[in-house]
Short mmCIF file of C-alpha atoms in Angstrom, two decimals:
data_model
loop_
_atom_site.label_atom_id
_atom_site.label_comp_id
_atom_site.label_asym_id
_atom_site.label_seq_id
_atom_site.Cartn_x
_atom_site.Cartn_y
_atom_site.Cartn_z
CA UNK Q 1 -5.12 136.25 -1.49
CA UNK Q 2 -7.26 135.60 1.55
CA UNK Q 3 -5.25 136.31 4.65
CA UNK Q 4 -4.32 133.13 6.70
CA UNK Q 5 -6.71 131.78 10.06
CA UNK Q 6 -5.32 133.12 12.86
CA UNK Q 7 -2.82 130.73 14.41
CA UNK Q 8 -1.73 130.02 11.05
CA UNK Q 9 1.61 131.35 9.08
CA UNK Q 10 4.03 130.35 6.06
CA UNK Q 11 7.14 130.24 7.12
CA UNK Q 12 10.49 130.74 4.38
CA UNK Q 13 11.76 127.26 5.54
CA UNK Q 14 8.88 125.28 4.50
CA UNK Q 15 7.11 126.92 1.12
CA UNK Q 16 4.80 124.28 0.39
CA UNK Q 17 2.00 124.19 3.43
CA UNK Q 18 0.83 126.59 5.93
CA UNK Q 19 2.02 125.63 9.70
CA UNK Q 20 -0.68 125.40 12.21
CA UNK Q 21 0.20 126.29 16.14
CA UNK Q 22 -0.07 122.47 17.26
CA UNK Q 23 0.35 122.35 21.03
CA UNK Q 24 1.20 118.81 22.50
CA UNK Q 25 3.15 117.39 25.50
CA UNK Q 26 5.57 115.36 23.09
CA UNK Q 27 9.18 116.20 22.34
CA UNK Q 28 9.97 117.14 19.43
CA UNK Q 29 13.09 118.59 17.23
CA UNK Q 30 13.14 121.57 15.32
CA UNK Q 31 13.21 121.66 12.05
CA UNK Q 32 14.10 125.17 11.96
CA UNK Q 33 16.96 125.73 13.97
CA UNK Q 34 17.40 121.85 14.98
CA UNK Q 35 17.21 122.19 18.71
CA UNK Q 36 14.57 119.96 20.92
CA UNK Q 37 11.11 121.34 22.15
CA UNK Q 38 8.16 120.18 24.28
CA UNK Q 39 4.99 121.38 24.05
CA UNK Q 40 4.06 123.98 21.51
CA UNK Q 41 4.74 124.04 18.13
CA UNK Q 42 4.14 125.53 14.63
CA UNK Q 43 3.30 122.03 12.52
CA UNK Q 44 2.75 120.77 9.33
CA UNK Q 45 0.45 117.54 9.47
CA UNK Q 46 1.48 116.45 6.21
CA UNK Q 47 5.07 116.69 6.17
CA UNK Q 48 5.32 116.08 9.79
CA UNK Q 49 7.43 119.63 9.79
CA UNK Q 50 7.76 121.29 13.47
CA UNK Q 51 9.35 124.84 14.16
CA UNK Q 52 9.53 125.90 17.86
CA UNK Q 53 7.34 128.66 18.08
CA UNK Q 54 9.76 131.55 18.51
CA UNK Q 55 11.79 129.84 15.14
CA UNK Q 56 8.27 130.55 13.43
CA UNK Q 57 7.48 134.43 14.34
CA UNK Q 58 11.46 135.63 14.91
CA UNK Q 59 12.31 138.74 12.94
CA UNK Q 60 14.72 138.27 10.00
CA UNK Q 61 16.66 141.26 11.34
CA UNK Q 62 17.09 141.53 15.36
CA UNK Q 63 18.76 144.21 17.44
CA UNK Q 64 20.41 142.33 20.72
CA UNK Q 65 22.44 142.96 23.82
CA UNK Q 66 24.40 140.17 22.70
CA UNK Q 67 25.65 142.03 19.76
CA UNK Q 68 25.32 145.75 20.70
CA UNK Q 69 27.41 147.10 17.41
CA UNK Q 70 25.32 145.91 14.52
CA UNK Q 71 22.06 144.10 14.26
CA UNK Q 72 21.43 140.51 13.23
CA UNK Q 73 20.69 138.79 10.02
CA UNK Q 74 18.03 135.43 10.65
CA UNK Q 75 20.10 132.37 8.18
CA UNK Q 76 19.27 129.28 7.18
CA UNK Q 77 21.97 126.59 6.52
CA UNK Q 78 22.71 125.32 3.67
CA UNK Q 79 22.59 120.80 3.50
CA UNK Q 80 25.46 119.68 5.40
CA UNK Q 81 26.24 118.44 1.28
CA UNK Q 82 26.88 121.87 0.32
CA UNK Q 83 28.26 123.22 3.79
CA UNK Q 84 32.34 124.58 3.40
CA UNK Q 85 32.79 125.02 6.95
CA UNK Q 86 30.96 124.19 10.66
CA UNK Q 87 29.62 126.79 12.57
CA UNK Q 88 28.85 127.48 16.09
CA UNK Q 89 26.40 129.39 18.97
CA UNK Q 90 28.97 132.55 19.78
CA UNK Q 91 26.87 131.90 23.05
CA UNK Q 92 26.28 128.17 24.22
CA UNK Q 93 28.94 127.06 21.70
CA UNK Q 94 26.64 123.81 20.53
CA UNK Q 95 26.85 123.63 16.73
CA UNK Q 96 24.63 125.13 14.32
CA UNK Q 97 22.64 123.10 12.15
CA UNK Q 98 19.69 125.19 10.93
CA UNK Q 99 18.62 128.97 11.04
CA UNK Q 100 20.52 131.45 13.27
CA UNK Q 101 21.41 134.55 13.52
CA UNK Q 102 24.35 136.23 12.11
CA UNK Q 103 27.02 139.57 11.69
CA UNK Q 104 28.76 139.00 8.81
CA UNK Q 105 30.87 142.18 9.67
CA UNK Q 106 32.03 140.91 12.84
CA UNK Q 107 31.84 136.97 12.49
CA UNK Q 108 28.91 136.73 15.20
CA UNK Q 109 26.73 133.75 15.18
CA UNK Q 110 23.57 133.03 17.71
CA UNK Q 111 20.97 130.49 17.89
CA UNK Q 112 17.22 132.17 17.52
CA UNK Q 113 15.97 131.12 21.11
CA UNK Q 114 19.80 131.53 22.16
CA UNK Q 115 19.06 135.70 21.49
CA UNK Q 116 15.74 134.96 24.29
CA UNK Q 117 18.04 134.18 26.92
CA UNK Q 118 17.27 137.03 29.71
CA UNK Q 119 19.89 139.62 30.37
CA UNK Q 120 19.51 139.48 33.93
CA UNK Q 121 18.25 137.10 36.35
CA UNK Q 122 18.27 136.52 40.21
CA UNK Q 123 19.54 133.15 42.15
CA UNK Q 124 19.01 131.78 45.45
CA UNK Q 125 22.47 131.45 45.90
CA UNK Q 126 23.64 135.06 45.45
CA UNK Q 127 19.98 137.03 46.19
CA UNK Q 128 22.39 140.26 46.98
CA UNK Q 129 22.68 141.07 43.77
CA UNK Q 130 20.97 140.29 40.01
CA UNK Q 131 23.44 138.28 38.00
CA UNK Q 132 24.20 139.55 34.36
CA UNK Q 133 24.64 137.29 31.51
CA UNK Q 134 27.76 138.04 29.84
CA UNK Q 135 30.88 137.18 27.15
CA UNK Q 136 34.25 137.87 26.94
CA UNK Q 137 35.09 138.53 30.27
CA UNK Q 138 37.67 137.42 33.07
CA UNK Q 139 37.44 133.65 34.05
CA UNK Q 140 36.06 132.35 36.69
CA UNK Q 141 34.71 129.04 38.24
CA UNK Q 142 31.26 127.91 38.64
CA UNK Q 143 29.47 127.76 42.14
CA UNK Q 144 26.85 125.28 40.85
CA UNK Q 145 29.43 122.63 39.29
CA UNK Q 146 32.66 124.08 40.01
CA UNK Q 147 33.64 123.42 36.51
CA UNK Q 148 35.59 126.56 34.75
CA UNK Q 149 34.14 129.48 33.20
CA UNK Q 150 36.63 130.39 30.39
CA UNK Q 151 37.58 133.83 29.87
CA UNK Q 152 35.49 133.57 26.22
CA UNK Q 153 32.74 132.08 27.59
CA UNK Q 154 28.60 133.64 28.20
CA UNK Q 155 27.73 132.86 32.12
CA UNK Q 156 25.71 134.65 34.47
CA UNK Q 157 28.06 137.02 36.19
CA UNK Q 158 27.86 139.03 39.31
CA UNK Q 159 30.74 141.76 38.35
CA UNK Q 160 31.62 143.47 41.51
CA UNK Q 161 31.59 139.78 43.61
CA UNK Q 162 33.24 137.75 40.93
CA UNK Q 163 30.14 135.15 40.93
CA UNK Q 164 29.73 133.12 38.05
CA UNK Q 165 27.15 130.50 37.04
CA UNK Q 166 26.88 128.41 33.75
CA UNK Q 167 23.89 129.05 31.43
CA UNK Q 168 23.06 125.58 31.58
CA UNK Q 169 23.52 125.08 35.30
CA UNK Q 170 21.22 128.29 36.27
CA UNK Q 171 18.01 125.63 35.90
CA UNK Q 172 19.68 123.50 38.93
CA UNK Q 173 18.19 123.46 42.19
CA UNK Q 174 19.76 124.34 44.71
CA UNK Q 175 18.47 122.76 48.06
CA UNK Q 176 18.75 125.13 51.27
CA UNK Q 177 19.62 124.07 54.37
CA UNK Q 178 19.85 124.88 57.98
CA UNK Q 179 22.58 127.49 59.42
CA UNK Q 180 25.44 126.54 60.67
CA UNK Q 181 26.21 126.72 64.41
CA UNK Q 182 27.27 130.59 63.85
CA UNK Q 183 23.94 131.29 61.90
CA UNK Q 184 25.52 131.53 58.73
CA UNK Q 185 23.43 129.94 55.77
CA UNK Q 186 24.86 126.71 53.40
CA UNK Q 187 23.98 125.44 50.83
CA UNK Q 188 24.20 121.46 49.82
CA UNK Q 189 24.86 120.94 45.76
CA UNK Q 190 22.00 120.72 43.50
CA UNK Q 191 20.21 117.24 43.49
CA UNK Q 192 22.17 114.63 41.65
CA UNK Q 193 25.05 116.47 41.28
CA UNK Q 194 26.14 116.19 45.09
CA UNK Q 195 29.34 114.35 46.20
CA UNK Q 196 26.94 111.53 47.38
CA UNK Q 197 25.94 110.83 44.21
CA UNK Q 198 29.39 110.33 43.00
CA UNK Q 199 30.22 107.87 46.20
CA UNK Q 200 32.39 110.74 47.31
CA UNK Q 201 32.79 112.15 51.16
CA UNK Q 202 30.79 115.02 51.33
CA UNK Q 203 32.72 118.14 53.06
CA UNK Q 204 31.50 121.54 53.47
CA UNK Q 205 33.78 124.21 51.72
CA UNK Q 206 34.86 127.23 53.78
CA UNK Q 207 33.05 130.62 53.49
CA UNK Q 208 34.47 133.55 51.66
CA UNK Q 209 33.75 136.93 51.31
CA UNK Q 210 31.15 137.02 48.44
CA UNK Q 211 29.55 133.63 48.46
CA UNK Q 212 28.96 130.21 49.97
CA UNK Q 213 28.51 126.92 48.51
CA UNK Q 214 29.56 123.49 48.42
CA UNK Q 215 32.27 121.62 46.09
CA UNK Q 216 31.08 120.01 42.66
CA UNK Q 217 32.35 117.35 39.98
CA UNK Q 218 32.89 118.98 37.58
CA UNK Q 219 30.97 119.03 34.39
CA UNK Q 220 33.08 119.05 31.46
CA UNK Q 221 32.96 121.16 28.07
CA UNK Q 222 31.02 124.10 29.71
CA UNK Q 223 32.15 127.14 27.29
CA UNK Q 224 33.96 124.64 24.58
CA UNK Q 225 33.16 123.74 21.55
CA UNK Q 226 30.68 120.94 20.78
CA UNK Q 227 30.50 118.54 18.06
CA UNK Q 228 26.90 117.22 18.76
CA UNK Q 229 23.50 118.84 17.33
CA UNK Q 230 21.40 121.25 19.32
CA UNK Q 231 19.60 118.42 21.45
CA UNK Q 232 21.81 117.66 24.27
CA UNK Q 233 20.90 119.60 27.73
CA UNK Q 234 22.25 122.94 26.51
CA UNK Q 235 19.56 122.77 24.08
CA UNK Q 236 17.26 121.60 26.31
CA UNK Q 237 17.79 124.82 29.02
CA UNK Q 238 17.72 126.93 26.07
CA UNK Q 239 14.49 126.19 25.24
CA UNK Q 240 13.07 125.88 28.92
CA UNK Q 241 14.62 129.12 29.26
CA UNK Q 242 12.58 130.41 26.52
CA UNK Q 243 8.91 128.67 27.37
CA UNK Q 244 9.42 130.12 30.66
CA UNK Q 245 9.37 133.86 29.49
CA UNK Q 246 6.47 133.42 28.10
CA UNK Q 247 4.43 132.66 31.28
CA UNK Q 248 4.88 136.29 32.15
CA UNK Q 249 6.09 135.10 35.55
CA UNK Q 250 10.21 134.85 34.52
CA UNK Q 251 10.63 138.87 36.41
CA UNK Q 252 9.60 137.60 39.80
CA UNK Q 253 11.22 134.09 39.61
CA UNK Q 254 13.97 133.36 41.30
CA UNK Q 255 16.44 130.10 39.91
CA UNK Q 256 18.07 127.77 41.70
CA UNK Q 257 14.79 126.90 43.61
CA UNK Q 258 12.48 124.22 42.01
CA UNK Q 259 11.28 124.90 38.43
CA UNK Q 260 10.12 121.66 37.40
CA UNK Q 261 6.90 123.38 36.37
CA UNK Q 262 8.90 125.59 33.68
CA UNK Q 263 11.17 123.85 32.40
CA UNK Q 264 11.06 120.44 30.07
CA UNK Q 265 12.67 117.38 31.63
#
């Protein structure tokens, strides 16, 4: 058989075409692992099938720092007719529709572009050291929203200064402003999440040792369970997440500053 023109594969999930890398500024959702995209996709003009680009060309086995102990199997769901039980993201917790990763030995599931989520990262709020993402680990309370971080939960952690950030509040920006009248830096909360917004008073919270920011409403859900399909905003940083490390760019970025130019809105 003649090999396939470059940009071109066949993919297990759809049999009957070829997919073609499509690029185009639409949204779109998934039909691989069910999750919303922008942008570039592998497409089938015929069926009007779409896989995010990393759902098209992920390995069916995957070694991760996610799941240090055994390696990954790529699945595909079975119809929701023929489903026994619901399963969920070990890491964002949003529910699993279509093909994800999975230890049968130890119960693990992942969503494919959840496993591209970068182990470490910097933010403009906490510059003195790289924040970690990790599971499983003490509470805590996030600076951008102040909602909880639950003991079970993935966040971006800094370990020794007990900072924690939700995965899906690390694409926030967080707007610097002047010092205070001792020269020590603030921060106001990330645009449209400020007390303003909310017609609350705005007050300044007080220092402490390891970091400095302002009080949030809270967000709600952040490390439960959800019932709703992969296109809500966890989805949505998930996949901005993603698009950005492939601009080569993601090692000298720094979030919490703006990345409108990264991410999809």
């Amino acid at each position: 058989m003649a090999p396939l023109p470059r940009n071109t594969l066949q993919h297990f999930t759809h049999p009957k075409h070829s997919l073609t890398l499509f690029d185009s500024n639409t949204k779109y959702s998934c039909d691989g692992c069910k999750i919303l995209g922008i942008g570039k996709r592998y497409h089938c003009p015929e069926c009007d099938f779409d896989l995010h680009e990393y759902c098209g060309k992920c390995p069916m086995k995957l070694s991760s720092f996610f799941h240090p102990y055994h390696s990954l199997k790529l699945v595909n769901r079975k119809p929701q007719g023929e489903r026994r039980l619901d399963r969920f993201c070990n890491v964002c917790c949003d529910s699993i529709e279509g093909l994800f990763y999975r230890c049968e030995v130890c119960d693990f599931d992942v969503h494919p572009l959840c496993t591209q989520l970068p182990e470490t990262l910097r933010h403009a709020l906490h510059q003195v050291h790289p924040l970690k993402l990790l599971g499983s680990t003490e509470s805590g309370t996030c600076v951008i929203c102040r909602g909880a971080c639950n003991a079970s939960s993935w966040r971006y952690r800094c370990i020794p200064c007990g900072f924690d950030i939700h995965i899906d509040c690390v694409t926030i920006q967080c707007e610097k402003r002047t010092t205070t009248d001792r020269g020590i830096p603030t921060y106001v909360p990330p645009s449209g999440f400020d007390g303003y917004a909310y017609g609350n008073p705005y007050y300044p919270s007080p220092l402490n040792m390891h970091h400095n920011y302002m009080p949030q409403p809270q967000h709600q859900n952040h490390g439960q369970v959800q019932t709703h399909h992969g296109g809500g905003r966890i989805g949505q940083v998930m996949f901005g997440l993603v698009k950005t490390l492939g601009t080569g760019v993601f090692s000298n970025m720094i979030f919490g500053t703006d990345l409108s130019s990264f991410f999809a809105t």
